[in-house]
Amino acid sequence: MRSYIRNVLAQNNSRGSTVIIKNGKPQQISYGWAWYGKRIGNGNDSVVYPTASLQKVVTAAMVVQLMNEKWHTSERFSQNTKISRWYPELKNANNITLGQLINHTSGINAVNTEADRGINYSEDDAVKWAIDNANAIDPSTPGTYFYNNTNYILLAGIIKKISGQSYETNFNNRIVNKLGLANTYLYQNITSWKTDPISYTWNIKNYQDPEYITKTQASQLVGAANMFTTPMDYYKIQVGLSNGAILNKSDFHYLTHLKSRANNYSGGIYLDNNDTIKSAYGNLGGTHFGIWFQMTTDNRNGLIMFLNQTAGDENAQKQVGYQILNHIKPYTFIAG
């Protein structure tokens, strides 16, 4: 398996770290340099990777946790609660439900969420920017699917408003500490003995056009794309979303079948093949990362693929992953 995975990555001019899951057993297989200039290899214990939009299911899961905790109190809320409860100043908030925020069907269509603005934002300032930016553009009618990071930045703010603690504190207590994750951080908490990787493109040769995620860019995307981890830790998160560590199976079903979904996306992930396959893809503007997972919903087979060198677009990267998935368990997975 190891030589096969590495050969597929090599043949497609891709580099990165993967976890393949076969019959319930995860295995890390990596290839190439995470930081070419310093010769730090992918899969090195010191490297933690950006998850980009693969973080969104974590944020959404924390909202469901809080929903459960508040259910028998005066602070009770559900997927149908209007977000004007937390953001009365937000345009159209009286018509937007929490579920629509989670499923990108809020109608919010703010722009330039990933363009590095060169400011190191606090959580509160990142949320304020999201509100101001959303208010600057007339929203679409709620119910319209429009994928936008602003939805999840606002969810991070809601988590703070409900819990009385920062997104960072909730993340560390509810996810990192709960699962005992040793390699999972929000960007600002990455320790001095860890490093995030450089991203590259293939252009005639390997390791071209180096780009990395800056502190300022990460700070803009609280709750949406500021989590860094390893593919093995991310596998543990995926398992934790339905085994009771983060959510139980009933909670996971609730999260992935919200009434506000307009397609097969709900709660930060896509479900396919009669809910037997789950997946999500992420990257960040200005970088070359290709972050993707596709697993069976029972967590027994699949692939978590964190690429830091990519060749081609999102579809090309998924085709690389699909080739690996067909080797793990043929006739099970989907090409996109």
CSV table of C-alpha atoms in Angstrom, one decimal:
chain,number,residue,atom,x,y,z
A,1,MET,CA,0.0,0.0,0.0
A,2,ARG,CA,2.8,2.4,0.9
A,3,SER,CA,4.6,2.1,-2.4
A,4,TYR,CA,1.3,2.3,-4.3
A,5,ILE,CA,0.2,5.6,-2.6
A,6,ARG,CA,3.6,7.2,-3.1
A,7,ASN,CA,3.7,6.2,-6.7
A,8,VAL,CA,0.3,7.7,-7.4
A,9,LEU,CA,1.3,10.9,-5.8
A,10,ALA,CA,4.6,11.0,-7.8
A,11,GLN,CA,2.9,10.2,-11.1
A,12,ASN,CA,0.5,13.1,-10.5
A,13,ASN,CA,3.2,15.6,-9.4
A,14,SER,CA,1.6,15.8,-6.0
A,15,ARG,CA,3.2,15.9,-2.5
A,16,GLY,CA,1.6,15.6,0.9
A,17,SER,CA,0.6,13.4,3.8
A,18,THR,CA,-2.3,11.0,3.8
A,19,VAL,CA,-4.1,8.6,6.0
A,20,ILE,CA,-5.7,5.6,4.3
A,21,ILE,CA,-8.3,3.7,6.2
A,22,LYS,CA,-8.9,0.1,5.3
A,23,ASN,CA,-11.3,-2.2,7.2
A,24,GLY,CA,-11.2,0.1,10.2
A,25,LYS,CA,-7.4,0.4,10.4
A,26,PRO,CA,-5.8,3.8,9.7
A,27,GLN,CA,-2.3,4.1,8.2
A,28,GLN,CA,-0.3,7.3,7.6
A,29,ILE,CA,1.6,7.4,4.3
A,30,SER,CA,3.4,10.6,3.2
A,31,TYR,CA,5.5,11.7,0.3
A,32,GLY,CA,7.8,14.7,-0.5
A,33,TRP,CA,8.8,17.7,1.4
A,34,ALA,CA,6.5,19.8,3.7
A,35,TRP,CA,9.1,22.5,3.6
A,36,TYR,CA,11.5,22.0,0.7
A,37,GLY,CA,14.0,24.7,1.7
A,38,LYS,CA,14.5,23.2,5.2
A,39,ARG,CA,14.2,19.6,4.0
A,40,ILE,CA,11.3,18.9,6.4
A,41,GLY,CA,9.5,15.9,5.1
A,42,ASN,CA,5.7,15.5,4.9
A,43,GLY,CA,4.5,13.3,7.7
A,44,ASN,CA,7.3,14.6,10.0
A,45,ASP,CA,6.2,14.8,13.6
A,46,SER,CA,6.8,18.6,13.6
A,47,VAL,CA,4.4,19.4,10.8
A,48,VAL,CA,0.7,20.3,11.2
A,49,TYR,CA,-1.3,21.0,8.1
A,50,PRO,CA,-4.1,23.6,7.4
A,51,THR,CA,-7.5,22.0,7.2
A,52,ALA,CA,-9.1,24.9,5.4
A,53,SER,CA,-12.8,24.1,5.0
A,54,LEU,CA,-12.5,20.7,6.6
A,55,GLN,CA,-12.7,22.7,9.9
A,56,LYS,CA,-16.3,23.6,9.2
A,57,VAL,CA,-17.8,20.3,10.4
A,58,VAL,CA,-16.0,20.8,13.7
A,59,THR,CA,-17.5,24.2,14.2
A,60,ALA,CA,-20.9,23.0,13.3
A,61,ALA,CA,-20.6,20.0,15.7
A,62,MET,CA,-19.8,22.4,18.6
A,63,VAL,CA,-23.0,24.3,17.8
A,64,VAL,CA,-24.9,21.0,18.1
A,65,GLN,CA,-23.1,20.2,21.4
A,66,LEU,CA,-24.3,23.6,22.8
A,67,MET,CA,-27.8,23.0,21.4
A,68,ASN,CA,-27.9,19.8,23.5
A,69,GLU,CA,-26.6,21.4,26.6
A,70,LYS,CA,-29.1,24.3,26.5
A,71,TRP,CA,-32.1,22.2,25.4
A,72,HIS,CA,-33.7,22.0,28.9
A,73,THR,CA,-32.9,25.6,29.8
A,74,SER,CA,-34.4,29.0,29.1
A,75,GLU,CA,-31.6,29.5,26.5
A,76,ARG,CA,-32.9,26.6,24.3
A,77,PHE,CA,-32.3,27.0,20.6
A,78,SER,CA,-32.5,24.8,17.5
A,79,GLN,CA,-31.7,24.8,13.8
A,80,ASN,CA,-34.8,26.9,13.3
A,81,THR,CA,-33.8,29.7,15.7
A,82,LYS,CA,-33.4,33.1,13.9
A,83,ILE,CA,-29.9,34.4,14.1
A,84,SER,CA,-31.2,37.9,15.0
A,85,ARG,CA,-31.1,36.5,18.5
A,86,TRP,CA,-27.4,36.8,18.4
A,87,TYR,CA,-26.9,39.3,15.6
A,88,PRO,CA,-29.7,41.9,15.7
A,89,GLU,CA,-27.5,44.3,13.7
A,90,LEU,CA,-27.0,41.9,10.8
A,91,LYS,CA,-28.9,42.6,7.7
A,92,ASN,CA,-31.8,40.2,7.1
A,93,ALA,CA,-31.0,38.3,10.4
A,94,ASN,CA,-34.7,38.1,11.2
A,95,ASN,CA,-35.2,35.9,8.1
A,96,ILE,CA,-32.1,33.7,8.5
A,97,THR,CA,-32.1,30.5,10.7
A,98,LEU,CA,-29.1,29.0,12.4
A,99,GLY,CA,-29.5,26.0,10.2
A,100,GLN,CA,-29.2,28.2,7.1
A,101,LEU,CA,-26.0,29.7,8.5
A,102,ILE,CA,-24.6,26.1,9.0
A,103,ASN,CA,-25.6,25.1,5.5
A,104,HIS,CA,-24.6,28.2,3.5
A,105,THR,CA,-28.2,28.8,2.6
A,106,SER,CA,-28.4,32.1,4.6
A,107,GLY,CA,-28.2,34.2,1.5
A,108,ILE,CA,-25.1,35.9,2.8
A,109,ASN,CA,-22.7,36.5,-0.1
A,110,ALA,CA,-19.9,38.6,1.4
A,111,VAL,CA,-16.7,38.8,-0.7
A,112,ASN,CA,-12.9,38.6,-0.1
A,113,THR,CA,-13.0,36.5,3.0
A,114,GLU,CA,-9.7,34.8,2.2
A,115,ALA,CA,-7.8,37.8,0.8
A,116,ASP,CA,-5.1,38.5,3.3
A,117,ARG,CA,-5.8,41.9,4.8
A,118,GLY,CA,-2.6,42.1,6.7
A,119,ILE,CA,-4.3,42.6,10.1
A,120,ASN,CA,-4.0,40.2,13.0
A,121,TYR,CA,-7.6,40.0,14.1
A,122,SER,CA,-8.9,39.0,17.5
A,123,GLU,CA,-11.9,36.6,17.4
A,124,ASP,CA,-14.3,39.5,18.1
A,125,ASP,CA,-12.7,41.7,15.4
A,126,ALA,CA,-12.9,38.9,12.8
A,127,VAL,CA,-16.6,38.5,13.6
A,128,LYS,CA,-17.2,42.2,13.4
A,129,TRP,CA,-15.5,42.4,10.0
A,130,ALA,CA,-17.8,39.5,8.9
A,131,ILE,CA,-20.9,41.4,10.0
A,132,ASP,CA,-19.8,44.6,8.4
A,133,ASN,CA,-18.8,42.9,5.2
A,134,ALA,CA,-22.1,41.0,5.0
A,135,ASN,CA,-24.0,44.2,5.6
A,136,ALA,CA,-22.2,45.9,2.8
A,137,ILE,CA,-23.8,43.7,0.2
A,138,ASP,CA,-27.5,43.0,-0.3
A,139,PRO,CA,-28.1,39.3,0.6
A,140,SER,CA,-29.8,36.8,-1.6
A,141,THR,CA,-33.1,35.3,-0.5
A,142,PRO,CA,-32.5,32.8,2.4
A,143,GLY,CA,-32.7,29.3,1.1
A,144,THR,CA,-30.3,30.0,-1.8
A,145,TYR,CA,-27.0,27.9,-1.5
A,146,PHE,CA,-24.0,30.2,-1.6
A,147,TYR,CA,-20.8,28.8,-0.1
A,148,ASN,CA,-19.3,31.6,2.0
A,149,ASN,CA,-16.8,31.6,4.9
A,150,THR,CA,-18.8,34.4,6.5
A,151,ASN,CA,-21.4,31.9,7.7
A,152,TYR,CA,-18.9,30.0,9.8
A,153,ILE,CA,-17.1,33.1,11.1
A,154,LEU,CA,-20.6,34.1,12.4
A,155,LEU,CA,-21.0,30.7,13.9
A,156,ALA,CA,-17.8,31.1,15.8
A,157,GLY,CA,-19.2,34.3,17.2
A,158,ILE,CA,-22.5,32.5,18.2
A,159,ILE,CA,-20.5,29.8,20.0
A,160,LYS,CA,-18.9,32.5,22.1
A,161,LYS,CA,-22.2,34.3,22.7
A,162,ILE,CA,-23.9,31.1,23.8
A,163,SER,CA,-21.1,29.6,25.9
A,164,GLY,CA,-19.6,32.8,27.3
A,165,GLN,CA,-16.2,31.5,26.3
A,166,SER,CA,-14.1,32.1,23.2
A,167,TYR,CA,-14.2,29.9,20.2
A,168,GLU,CA,-10.6,29.0,21.1
A,169,THR,CA,-11.5,27.8,24.6
A,170,ASN,CA,-14.5,25.8,23.2
A,171,PHE,CA,-12.3,24.3,20.5
A,172,ASN,CA,-9.6,23.2,22.9
A,173,ASN,CA,-12.0,21.8,25.5
A,174,ARG,CA,-14.6,20.2,23.3
A,175,ILE,CA,-12.3,18.9,20.5
A,176,VAL,CA,-8.6,18.8,21.4
A,177,ASN,CA,-8.8,17.8,25.0
A,178,LYS,CA,-11.8,15.6,24.6
A,179,LEU,CA,-10.1,13.5,22.0
A,180,GLY,CA,-6.6,13.8,23.4
A,181,LEU,CA,-5.3,15.3,20.2
A,182,ALA,CA,-1.5,16.0,20.3
A,183,ASN,CA,-1.2,17.6,16.9
A,184,THR,CA,-4.3,19.8,16.5
A,185,TYR,CA,-4.2,23.6,17.0
A,186,LEU,CA,-5.8,26.9,16.0
A,187,TYR,CA,-3.2,28.8,14.2
A,188,GLN,CA,-2.3,31.1,17.0
A,189,ASN,CA,-1.6,28.2,19.3
A,190,ILE,CA,0.8,26.2,17.2
A,191,THR,CA,3.7,25.5,19.5
A,192,SER,CA,7.3,26.5,18.8
A,193,TRP,CA,8.4,22.9,18.1
A,194,LYS,CA,5.7,22.5,15.4
A,195,THR,CA,5.6,24.1,11.9
A,196,ASP,CA,2.9,24.5,9.3
A,197,PRO,CA,4.0,23.5,5.7
A,198,ILE,CA,4.8,25.5,2.7
A,199,SER,CA,2.5,24.9,-0.4
A,200,TYR,CA,3.9,24.5,-3.9
A,201,THR,CA,2.8,24.0,-7.4
A,202,TRP,CA,4.3,21.7,-10.0
A,203,ASN,CA,5.4,23.6,-13.1
A,204,ILE,CA,7.9,21.6,-15.2
A,205,LYS,CA,9.5,20.6,-11.9
A,206,ASN,CA,8.6,20.2,-8.2
A,207,TYR,CA,8.4,22.8,-5.4
A,208,GLN,CA,7.6,25.9,-7.4
A,209,ASP,CA,5.9,29.1,-6.4
A,210,PRO,CA,6.1,28.6,-2.6
A,211,GLU,CA,3.2,30.1,-0.6
A,212,TYR,CA,2.2,29.7,3.1
A,213,ILE,CA,-0.7,30.7,5.3
A,214,THR,CA,0.1,33.9,7.2
A,215,LYS,CA,-0.9,34.6,10.8
A,216,THR,CA,-3.1,37.5,9.5
A,217,GLN,CA,-4.9,35.4,6.9
A,218,ALA,CA,-5.6,32.6,9.5
A,219,SER,CA,-6.9,35.2,12.1
A,220,GLN,CA,-9.6,36.4,9.6
A,221,LEU,CA,-11.1,32.9,9.3
A,222,VAL,CA,-12.0,31.9,12.9
A,223,GLY,CA,-14.3,28.9,12.9
A,224,ALA,CA,-14.0,28.6,9.1
A,225,ALA,CA,-10.4,27.8,8.3
A,226,ASN,CA,-7.9,28.5,11.1
A,227,MET,CA,-7.5,24.9,12.3
A,228,PHE,CA,-4.2,23.0,11.8
A,229,THR,CA,-3.8,19.3,12.3
A,230,THR,CA,-2.4,16.0,10.9
A,231,PRO,CA,-4.4,13.6,8.8
A,232,MET,CA,-4.2,11.1,11.6
A,233,ASP,CA,-5.7,13.5,14.1
A,234,TYR,CA,-8.3,14.5,11.6
A,235,TYR,CA,-9.2,10.8,11.3
A,236,LYS,CA,-9.8,10.8,15.1
A,237,ILE,CA,-12.0,13.8,14.7
A,238,GLN,CA,-14.1,12.1,12.1
A,239,VAL,CA,-14.5,9.0,14.2
A,240,GLY,CA,-15.4,11.3,17.2
A,241,LEU,CA,-18.2,12.9,15.3
A,242,SER,CA,-20.4,9.8,15.7
A,243,ASN,CA,-19.0,7.6,18.5
A,244,GLY,CA,-20.0,9.8,21.3
A,245,ALA,CA,-16.7,11.6,21.9
A,246,ILE,CA,-17.9,14.8,20.1
A,247,LEU,CA,-21.4,13.7,18.9
A,248,ASN,CA,-23.3,10.5,18.9
A,249,LYS,CA,-24.9,8.9,15.9
A,250,SER,CA,-28.2,10.6,16.4
A,251,ASP,CA,-26.5,14.0,16.7
A,252,PHE,CA,-24.4,13.4,13.6
A,253,HIS,CA,-27.6,12.5,11.7
A,254,TYR,CA,-29.2,15.7,12.9
A,255,LEU,CA,-26.2,17.8,11.8
A,256,THR,CA,-26.0,16.2,8.3
A,257,HIS,CA,-29.7,16.3,7.6
A,258,LEU,CA,-30.6,19.9,8.6
A,259,LYS,CA,-33.9,21.1,7.1
A,260,SER,CA,-32.2,24.0,5.5
A,261,ARG,CA,-29.9,22.0,3.2
A,262,ALA,CA,-30.3,22.8,-0.5
A,263,ASN,CA,-28.2,19.9,-1.8
A,264,ASN,CA,-26.1,17.1,-0.2
A,265,TYR,CA,-24.2,19.5,2.0
A,266,SER,CA,-25.1,19.8,5.6
A,267,GLY,CA,-23.1,20.7,8.7
A,268,GLY,CA,-19.8,21.1,7.0
A,269,ILE,CA,-19.7,17.9,4.9
A,270,TYR,CA,-21.2,16.3,1.8
A,271,LEU,CA,-23.1,13.0,2.0
A,272,ASP,CA,-23.5,10.8,-1.0
A,273,ASN,CA,-24.6,7.3,-2.1
A,274,ASN,CA,-27.6,7.1,0.2
A,275,ASP,CA,-25.6,8.7,3.1
A,276,THR,CA,-22.9,5.9,3.0
A,277,ILE,CA,-20.1,8.3,1.9
A,278,LYS,CA,-19.0,11.6,3.5
A,279,SER,CA,-16.5,14.1,2.1
A,280,ALA,CA,-15.2,17.7,2.1
A,281,TYR,CA,-12.6,19.7,0.2
A,282,GLY,CA,-10.7,22.8,1.2
A,283,ASN,CA,-8.0,25.2,0.1
A,284,LEU,CA,-7.2,28.8,0.9
A,285,GLY,CA,-6.9,31.7,-1.5
A,286,GLY,CA,-3.4,32.5,-2.5
A,287,THR,CA,-2.0,29.1,-1.6
A,288,HIS,CA,-1.7,25.8,-3.3
A,289,PHE,CA,-3.0,23.4,-0.7
A,290,GLY,CA,-5.4,20.7,-1.6
A,291,ILE,CA,-7.1,19.3,1.5
A,292,TRP,CA,-9.7,16.5,0.9
A,293,PHE,CA,-11.2,13.6,2.6
A,294,GLN,CA,-13.7,10.9,1.6
A,295,MET,CA,-14.7,8.1,3.9
A,296,THR,CA,-17.5,5.7,4.5
A,297,THR,CA,-19.8,7.1,7.1
A,298,ASP,CA,-19.1,4.1,9.3
A,299,ASN,CA,-15.4,5.3,9.3
A,300,ARG,CA,-14.1,1.9,8.2
A,301,ASN,CA,-12.7,2.8,4.8
A,302,GLY,CA,-11.5,6.0,3.1
A,303,LEU,CA,-8.8,8.6,2.6
A,304,ILE,CA,-7.7,11.8,4.2
A,305,MET,CA,-5.4,13.6,1.9
A,306,PHE,CA,-3.5,16.8,2.8
A,307,LEU,CA,-1.6,17.9,-0.3
A,308,ASN,CA,1.0,20.7,0.0
A,309,GLN,CA,2.0,20.4,-3.6
A,310,THR,CA,-0.7,20.3,-6.2
A,311,ALA,CA,-0.9,20.1,-10.0
A,312,GLY,CA,-4.2,21.1,-11.6
A,313,ASP,CA,-7.5,22.2,-10.0
A,314,GLU,CA,-9.7,20.8,-7.4
A,315,ASN,CA,-11.1,18.1,-9.7
A,316,ALA,CA,-7.6,17.0,-10.6
A,317,GLN,CA,-6.7,16.6,-7.0
A,318,LYS,CA,-9.9,14.6,-6.2
A,319,GLN,CA,-9.1,12.3,-9.2
A,320,VAL,CA,-5.7,11.6,-7.5
A,321,GLY,CA,-7.6,10.7,-4.3
A,322,TYR,CA,-10.2,8.7,-6.2
A,323,GLN,CA,-7.5,6.5,-7.7
A,324,ILE,CA,-6.2,5.7,-4.2
A,325,LEU,CA,-9.7,5.1,-2.9
A,326,ASN,CA,-10.4,2.6,-5.6
A,327,HIS,CA,-7.3,0.7,-4.5
A,328,ILE,CA,-8.4,0.7,-0.9
A,329,LYS,CA,-12.0,-0.6,-1.6
A,330,PRO,CA,-13.1,-0.8,-5.2
A,331,TYR,CA,-16.7,0.1,-6.3
A,332,THR,CA,-17.3,2.0,-3.0
A,333,PHE,CA,-16.4,5.7,-3.5
A,334,ILE,CA,-17.3,8.5,-5.8
A,335,ALA,CA,-15.1,10.5,-8.2
A,336,GLY,CA,-16.0,14.0,-6.9
